[in-house]
Each structure stands twice: as structure tokens, then as C-alpha cells.
Amino acid sequence: MAGTVTAVQRYRLDTLTAEQAHQPPGTDMQRFGQQLRENYSPDMPDDAVVEVAELATRPSR
């Protein structure tokens, strides 16, 4: 799929909400942060600033 970044917002990980991260209501955001560390950045501190990108997608040709 092809896509375009339409917006990027920055949030502190320790205050990031499910809504801000475009996750389902009730998402355990502490676990979300743990998964970011496990999968991408093991040394990320609790107060790290993370970027949430919004994308518009379209089928590739």
C-alpha cells in the first residue's frame, strides 16, 4: 500500500492516552509502552517523547 503522512503529534510516553495513540478504548497504555520497549527501543525511558503519525493510505498500483 502507498501512503502519505498527514500529521505527526508528539506526546510523552508516560502520559500517552489510548485515544492519542489511536488505540482501542481501554488499551493498557503501560503495557503499550512496555511493548514499544520490547520491540523497538529497550532503553526508552518512561518520559520519552514519542511521535504518533497519521497516515492516509491507498492501494499500490
mmCIF file of N, CA and C in Angstrom:
data_model
loop_
_atom_site.group_PDB
_atom_site.id
_atom_site.type_symbol
_atom_site.label_atom_id
_atom_site.label_comp_id
_atom_site.label_asym_id
_atom_site.label_seq_id
_atom_site.Cartn_x
_atom_site.Cartn_y
_atom_site.Cartn_z
ATOM 1 N N MET A 1 0.833 -1.181 0.000
ATOM 2 C CA MET A 1 0.000 0.000 0.000
ATOM 3 C C MET A 1 0.874 1.239 0.000
ATOM 4 N N ALA A 2 0.471 2.203 -0.743
ATOM 5 C CA ALA A 2 1.127 3.505 -0.738
ATOM 6 C C ALA A 2 0.420 4.385 0.278
ATOM 7 N N GLY A 3 1.132 5.337 0.821
ATOM 8 C CA GLY A 3 0.506 6.207 1.805
ATOM 9 C C GLY A 3 1.232 7.525 1.931
ATOM 10 N N THR A 4 0.582 8.430 2.634
ATOM 11 C CA THR A 4 1.119 9.754 2.883
ATOM 12 C C THR A 4 0.934 10.082 4.351
ATOM 13 N N VAL A 5 1.964 10.622 4.989
ATOM 14 C CA VAL A 5 1.841 11.095 6.364
ATOM 15 C C VAL A 5 1.033 12.383 6.321
ATOM 16 N N THR A 6 -0.072 12.411 7.075
ATOM 17 C CA THR A 6 -0.932 13.597 7.086
ATOM 18 C C THR A 6 -0.766 14.439 8.341
ATOM 19 N N ALA A 7 -0.224 13.851 9.405
ATOM 20 C CA ALA A 7 0.003 14.598 10.642
ATOM 21 C C ALA A 7 0.946 13.807 11.531
ATOM 22 N N VAL A 8 1.695 14.523 12.355
ATOM 23 C CA VAL A 8 2.558 13.902 13.359
ATOM 24 C C VAL A 8 2.380 14.695 14.646
ATOM 25 N N GLN A 9 2.047 13.980 15.723
ATOM 26 C CA GLN A 9 1.893 14.605 17.027
ATOM 27 C C GLN A 9 2.940 14.008 17.962
ATOM 28 N N ARG A 10 3.419 14.811 18.897
ATOM 29 C CA ARG A 10 4.412 14.359 19.871
ATOM 30 C C ARG A 10 3.770 14.327 21.252
ATOM 31 N N TYR A 11 4.028 13.229 21.983
ATOM 32 C CA TYR A 11 3.475 13.052 23.326
ATOM 33 C C TYR A 11 4.525 12.393 24.213
ATOM 34 N N ARG A 12 4.468 12.702 25.489
ATOM 35 C CA ARG A 12 5.300 11.979 26.442
ATOM 36 C C ARG A 12 4.694 10.597 26.634
ATOM 37 N N LEU A 13 5.541 9.590 26.637
ATOM 38 C CA LEU A 13 5.076 8.211 26.757
ATOM 39 C C LEU A 13 4.307 7.989 28.053
ATOM 40 N N ASP A 14 4.766 8.608 29.151
ATOM 41 C CA ASP A 14 4.128 8.364 30.439
ATOM 42 C C ASP A 14 2.770 9.043 30.603
ATOM 43 N N THR A 15 2.381 9.866 29.638
ATOM 44 C CA THR A 15 1.052 10.494 29.682
ATOM 45 C C THR A 15 0.230 10.173 28.436
ATOM 46 N N LEU A 16 0.775 9.347 27.551
ATOM 47 C CA LEU A 16 0.102 8.996 26.298
ATOM 48 C C LEU A 16 -1.195 8.242 26.581
ATOM 49 N N THR A 17 -2.277 8.674 25.954
ATOM 50 C CA THR A 17 -3.562 8.008 26.119
ATOM 51 C C THR A 17 -3.837 7.105 24.917
ATOM 52 N N ALA A 18 -4.769 6.179 25.121
ATOM 53 C CA ALA A 18 -5.167 5.299 24.025
ATOM 54 C C ALA A 18 -5.694 6.122 22.854
ATOM 55 N N GLU A 19 -6.471 7.129 23.158
ATOM 56 C CA GLU A 19 -7.025 7.983 22.093
ATOM 57 C C GLU A 19 -5.910 8.664 21.303
ATOM 58 N N GLN A 20 -4.931 9.225 21.992
ATOM 59 C CA GLN A 20 -3.830 9.902 21.313
ATOM 60 C C GLN A 20 -3.031 8.939 20.444
ATOM 61 N N ALA A 21 -2.896 7.699 20.897
ATOM 62 C CA ALA A 21 -2.124 6.691 20.164
ATOM 63 C C ALA A 21 -2.969 5.945 19.134
ATOM 64 N N HIS A 22 -4.230 6.358 18.990
ATOM 65 C CA HIS A 22 -5.162 5.723 18.054
ATOM 66 C C HIS A 22 -5.314 4.233 18.345
ATOM 67 N N GLN A 23 -5.444 3.916 19.632
ATOM 68 C CA GLN A 23 -5.647 2.551 20.091
ATOM 69 C C GLN A 23 -7.083 2.408 20.591
ATOM 70 N N PRO A 24 -7.577 1.202 20.707
ATOM 71 C CA PRO A 24 -8.947 0.996 21.184
ATOM 72 C C PRO A 24 -9.118 1.509 22.616
ATOM 73 N N PRO A 25 -10.309 2.010 22.936
ATOM 74 C CA PRO A 25 -10.577 2.439 24.308
ATOM 75 C C PRO A 25 -10.265 1.290 25.277
ATOM 76 N N GLY A 26 -9.694 1.639 26.400
ATOM 77 C CA GLY A 26 -9.376 0.631 27.397
ATOM 78 C C GLY A 26 -8.023 -0.034 27.211
ATOM 79 N N THR A 27 -7.282 0.361 26.169
ATOM 80 C CA THR A 27 -5.954 -0.202 25.964
ATOM 81 C C THR A 27 -5.081 0.100 27.180
ATOM 82 N N ASP A 28 -4.365 -0.896 27.652
ATOM 83 C CA ASP A 28 -3.437 -0.731 28.773
ATOM 84 C C ASP A 28 -2.203 -0.004 28.241
ATOM 85 N N MET A 29 -2.118 1.284 28.501
ATOM 86 C CA MET A 29 -1.050 2.083 27.927
ATOM 87 C C MET A 29 0.297 1.820 28.595
ATOM 88 N N GLN A 30 0.287 1.316 29.823
ATOM 89 C CA GLN A 30 1.550 0.918 30.439
ATOM 90 C C GLN A 30 2.115 -0.277 29.665
ATOM 91 N N ARG A 31 1.260 -1.223 29.340
ATOM 92 C CA ARG A 31 1.670 -2.380 28.528
ATOM 93 C C ARG A 31 2.087 -1.938 27.128
ATOM 94 N N PHE A 32 1.383 -0.974 26.567
ATOM 95 C CA PHE A 32 1.717 -0.420 25.256
ATOM 96 C C PHE A 32 3.166 0.081 25.268
ATOM 97 N N GLY A 33 3.525 0.833 26.308
ATOM 98 C CA GLY A 33 4.893 1.336 26.442
ATOM 99 C C GLY A 33 5.897 0.203 26.584
ATOM 100 N N GLN A 34 5.537 -0.826 27.352
ATOM 101 C CA GLN A 34 6.414 -1.986 27.511
ATOM 102 C C GLN A 34 6.645 -2.670 26.163
ATOM 103 N N GLN A 35 5.599 -2.773 25.368
ATOM 104 C CA GLN A 35 5.729 -3.412 24.055
ATOM 105 C C GLN A 35 6.606 -2.578 23.119
ATOM 106 N N LEU A 36 6.521 -1.262 23.213
ATOM 107 C CA LEU A 36 7.415 -0.413 22.409
ATOM 108 C C LEU A 36 8.870 -0.715 22.770
ATOM 109 N N ARG A 37 9.122 -0.835 24.072
ATOM 110 C CA ARG A 37 10.484 -1.138 24.508
ATOM 111 C C ARG A 37 10.929 -2.522 24.028
ATOM 112 N N GLU A 38 10.068 -3.517 24.216
ATOM 113 C CA GLU A 38 10.416 -4.885 23.833
ATOM 114 C C GLU A 38 10.688 -5.018 22.338
ATOM 115 N N ASN A 39 9.922 -4.301 21.531
ATOM 116 C CA ASN A 39 10.004 -4.477 20.080
ATOM 117 C C ASN A 39 10.880 -3.466 19.351
ATOM 118 N N TYR A 40 11.128 -2.298 19.963
ATOM 119 C CA TYR A 40 11.814 -1.247 19.207
ATOM 120 C C TYR A 40 12.959 -0.568 19.929
ATOM 121 N N SER A 41 12.800 -0.246 21.198
ATOM 122 C CA SER A 41 13.793 0.589 21.865
ATOM 123 C C SER A 41 13.895 0.225 23.340
ATOM 124 N N PRO A 42 14.701 -0.793 23.664
ATOM 125 C CA PRO A 42 14.769 -1.289 25.035
ATOM 126 C C PRO A 42 15.163 -0.242 26.077
ATOM 127 N N ASP A 43 15.902 0.774 25.677
ATOM 128 C CA ASP A 43 16.382 1.778 26.631
ATOM 129 C C ASP A 43 15.475 3.005 26.736
ATOM 130 N N MET A 44 14.302 2.967 26.112
ATOM 131 C CA MET A 44 13.405 4.124 26.116
ATOM 132 C C MET A 44 12.918 4.408 27.551
ATOM 133 N N PRO A 45 13.139 5.626 28.047
ATOM 134 C CA PRO A 45 12.676 5.951 29.400
ATOM 135 C C PRO A 45 11.168 6.186 29.437
ATOM 136 N N ASP A 46 10.600 6.121 30.622
ATOM 137 C CA ASP A 46 9.158 6.344 30.789
ATOM 138 C C ASP A 46 8.717 7.709 30.268
ATOM 139 N N ASP A 47 9.584 8.719 30.405
ATOM 140 C CA ASP A 47 9.200 10.072 29.990
ATOM 141 C C ASP A 47 9.671 10.424 28.577
ATOM 142 N N ALA A 48 9.973 9.405 27.776
ATOM 143 C CA ALA A 48 10.378 9.637 26.386
ATOM 144 C C ALA A 48 9.263 10.337 25.622
ATOM 145 N N VAL A 49 9.656 11.134 24.668
ATOM 146 C CA VAL A 49 8.681 11.763 23.769
ATOM 147 C C VAL A 49 8.555 10.857 22.552
ATOM 148 N N VAL A 50 7.323 10.439 22.279
ATOM 149 C CA VAL A 50 7.063 9.577 21.129
ATOM 150 C C VAL A 50 6.265 10.354 20.091
ATOM 151 N N GLU A 51 6.425 9.979 18.863
ATOM 152 C CA GLU A 51 5.684 10.611 17.774
ATOM 153 C C GLU A 51 4.619 9.656 17.271
ATOM 154 N N VAL A 52 3.410 10.167 17.143
ATOM 155 C CA VAL A 52 2.292 9.398 16.615
ATOM 156 C C VAL A 52 1.974 9.968 15.239
ATOM 157 N N ALA A 53 2.152 9.150 14.222
ATOM 158 C CA ALA A 53 1.912 9.597 12.849
ATOM 159 C C ALA A 53 0.534 9.142 12.385
ATOM 160 N N GLU A 54 -0.126 10.004 11.648
ATOM 161 C CA GLU A 54 -1.388 9.653 10.994
ATOM 162 C C GLU A 54 -1.097 9.507 9.508
ATOM 163 N N LEU A 55 -1.633 8.430 8.931
ATOM 164 C CA LEU A 55 -1.372 8.125 7.528
ATOM 165 C C LEU A 55 -2.651 8.045 6.730
ATOM 166 N N ALA A 56 -2.579 8.484 5.501
ATOM 167 C CA ALA A 56 -3.657 8.256 4.528
ATOM 168 C C ALA A 56 -3.104 7.208 3.579
ATOM 169 N N THR A 57 -3.823 6.118 3.404
ATOM 170 C CA THR A 57 -3.334 5.039 2.544
ATOM 171 C C THR A 57 -4.191 4.892 1.296
ATOM 172 N N ARG A 58 -3.585 4.292 0.310
ATOM 173 C CA ARG A 58 -4.300 3.972 -0.917
ATOM 174 C C ARG A 58 -3.666 2.720 -1.483
ATOM 175 N N PRO A 59 -4.396 1.924 -2.212
ATOM 176 C CA PRO A 59 -3.817 0.707 -2.796
ATOM 177 C C PRO A 59 -2.659 1.050 -3.717
ATOM 178 N N SER A 60 -1.617 0.225 -3.688
ATOM 179 C CA SER A 60 -0.495 0.433 -4.621
ATOM 180 C C SER A 60 -0.930 -0.020 -6.003
ATOM 181 N N ARG A 61 -0.247 0.473 -6.982
ATOM 182 C CA ARG A 61 -0.622 0.166 -8.371
ATOM 183 C C ARG A 61 0.049 -1.058 -8.866
#
